[in-house]
Amino acid sequence: MSPNEILFRAVQNQKLFGQINRQLLKTIVAGHYKAGDLLPPERDHADMFGVSRVVVREALGSLRDKGIVSIKQGRGTTVNPIDEWNTLDPEVLMLLYGDELYEKLIQLRGIIEPEFAALAAENITPEELEKLRKVSDLPESDTVEQHVERDTMYHLLIAKATHNPVLLIVLSSISEMLRESRRRTFAVHGELAKARYWHKTIFEAIEAHIPQAAREAMSAHMQQVQNGLERFNRLNQEDHN
Amino acid sequence: MSPNEILFRAVQNQKLFGQINRQLLKTIVAGHYKAGDLLPPERDHADMFGVSRVVVREALGSLRDKGIVSIKQGRGTTVNPIDEWNTLDPEVLMLLYGDELYEKLIQLRGIIEPEFAALAAENITPEELEKLRKVSDLPESDTVEQHVERDTMYHLLIAKATHNPVLLIVLSSISEMLRESRRRTFAVHGELAKARYWHKTIFEAIEAHIPQAAREAMSAHMQQVQNGLERFNRLNQEDHN
DNA sequence: ATATTATAAATGGTCATACCAATATACCAT
DNA sequence: ATGGTATATTGGTATGACCATTTATAATAT
């Protein structure tokens, strides 16, 4: 390895295959390779990136698992049409949609979470209810990162209380991405207090086992979150002018 | 390789790493390793399965990408608690929940697809509408497998017409699993005709750009699908007595 | 010339071995 | 007991070879 390569690796606090994975992804998303295009063979990639074939294969295998490329022995590796990229991998979606991703995610939340709350109100157990109670508040004294953590837990626990693991998987699949979304809304003055209010209201509806009340409160909460993000975007836009 | 190994590979029409992946998954799901348990090191796995470390690593890497295990250099590979298995991989969910998976999936559909239809009614373009029209019918002359294909396409096109890629990803992530679900409902006498009716009704609502009508029609369709699956389960149960 | 078939080249899949890097363990000095 | 140092364990990467599948090319038959 050359000194430059060593420096490169030191800066990136990551395993090699992860770096290559990102590189490949960026190259594909940037449009250097379009759907149907044949990627260079593994051996060439290895030379180009200055790594062994092993890490190139690991990175390509990961892209294949995500539906981004198709690999066929003897033929090569081709890029799939974007409709077949059926992964909720944060890195992929971020590269594809940038900041607009958060609005799209919140639209999904607005669809699923009210029903999750309603189902939770029906099916939650006493033990689950106690766990939920513990993260229902958003203490003023906490840091933003702690707010994000508690908020994430709160919504995941509700999803879990539906007792349908598929529903939980859907929400947890986007939870990493939602962390950044939450950081943004919580950064807007007043949004934290609103979130605190809705969390309390939703919890009480679930505790009282009233699905319709839980559904409506969660729906309002989702609307509030969306408004919060829009406010953040406006403020952020003004800052950049 | 021993003759037995050669035979084994010949029978399994699959790449080696895929077989090992399945083996590992089965072992973990069967409970031989519980959450937090340390798996044997890669070198041991290679010996146990009679393959090279390369394929073991590829299989474990895939499990890691799915959140099923955590891999740490110097420490080893541990099984994650099931709440962190945030993948919609058909193989994983099938092993975990068996036939009950389909009910859970349909509950998700019941939550998201009515809203998808409503959004499609708002946002669909003329081109998308024509594509949808082409798969709206379920011709009597088609085979079951063709019905499954058209039905899958129909619902995916509606998701695509929401113009929110995240929504499309969620549905397409479960579409492979839904194929089997569809085979079952279509196997129940009368369900195909009902599906045909609702597809027509939903399409007309989308074509007329009436979100609420599309939402309600899709909601009814989802209810019908759920009923169809329940009928299938009852019939199937009786057969087994 | 055209079509078919045989051969070679290209490319992903697997193996074996060696060594690097991070972590955990055992041992020792204090 | 405590803390640090050497050692062992284990995942990460590099090389080189060879296998399996597909594609491209050349040879052959018609």
Short mmCIF file of C-alpha atoms (C1' of nucleotides) in Angstrom, two decimals, chain B residues 9 15-16 43 52 55 73-75, chain C residues 13-15 18-19 21-24:
data_model
loop_
_atom_site.label_atom_id
_atom_site.label_comp_id
_atom_site.label_asym_id
_atom_site.label_seq_id
_atom_site.Cartn_x
_atom_site.Cartn_y
_atom_site.Cartn_z
CA ARG B 9 -24.37 -29.45 -4.59
CA LYS B 15 -24.65 -21.10 -5.29
CA LEU B 16 -22.72 -22.38 -2.33
CA ARG B 43 -12.81 -21.02 10.45
CA SER B 52 -13.95 -22.42 2.42
CA VAL B 55 -18.43 -18.59 1.47
CA GLN B 73 -13.20 -8.08 14.49
CA GLY B 74 -11.33 -9.84 17.30
CA ARG B 75 -14.52 -10.58 19.19
"C1'" DG C 13 -17.51 -18.56 -7.82
"C1'" DT C 14 -14.63 -21.24 -4.73
"C1'" DC C 15 -10.44 -22.76 -2.50
"C1'" DA C 18 -0.65 -16.22 4.52
"C1'" DC C 19 -0.67 -12.19 7.00
"C1'" DA C 21 -5.90 -5.62 12.76
"C1'" DA C 22 -8.81 -5.54 16.62
"C1'" DT C 23 -10.28 -7.76 20.66
"C1'" DA C 24 -10.15 -10.82 24.53
#
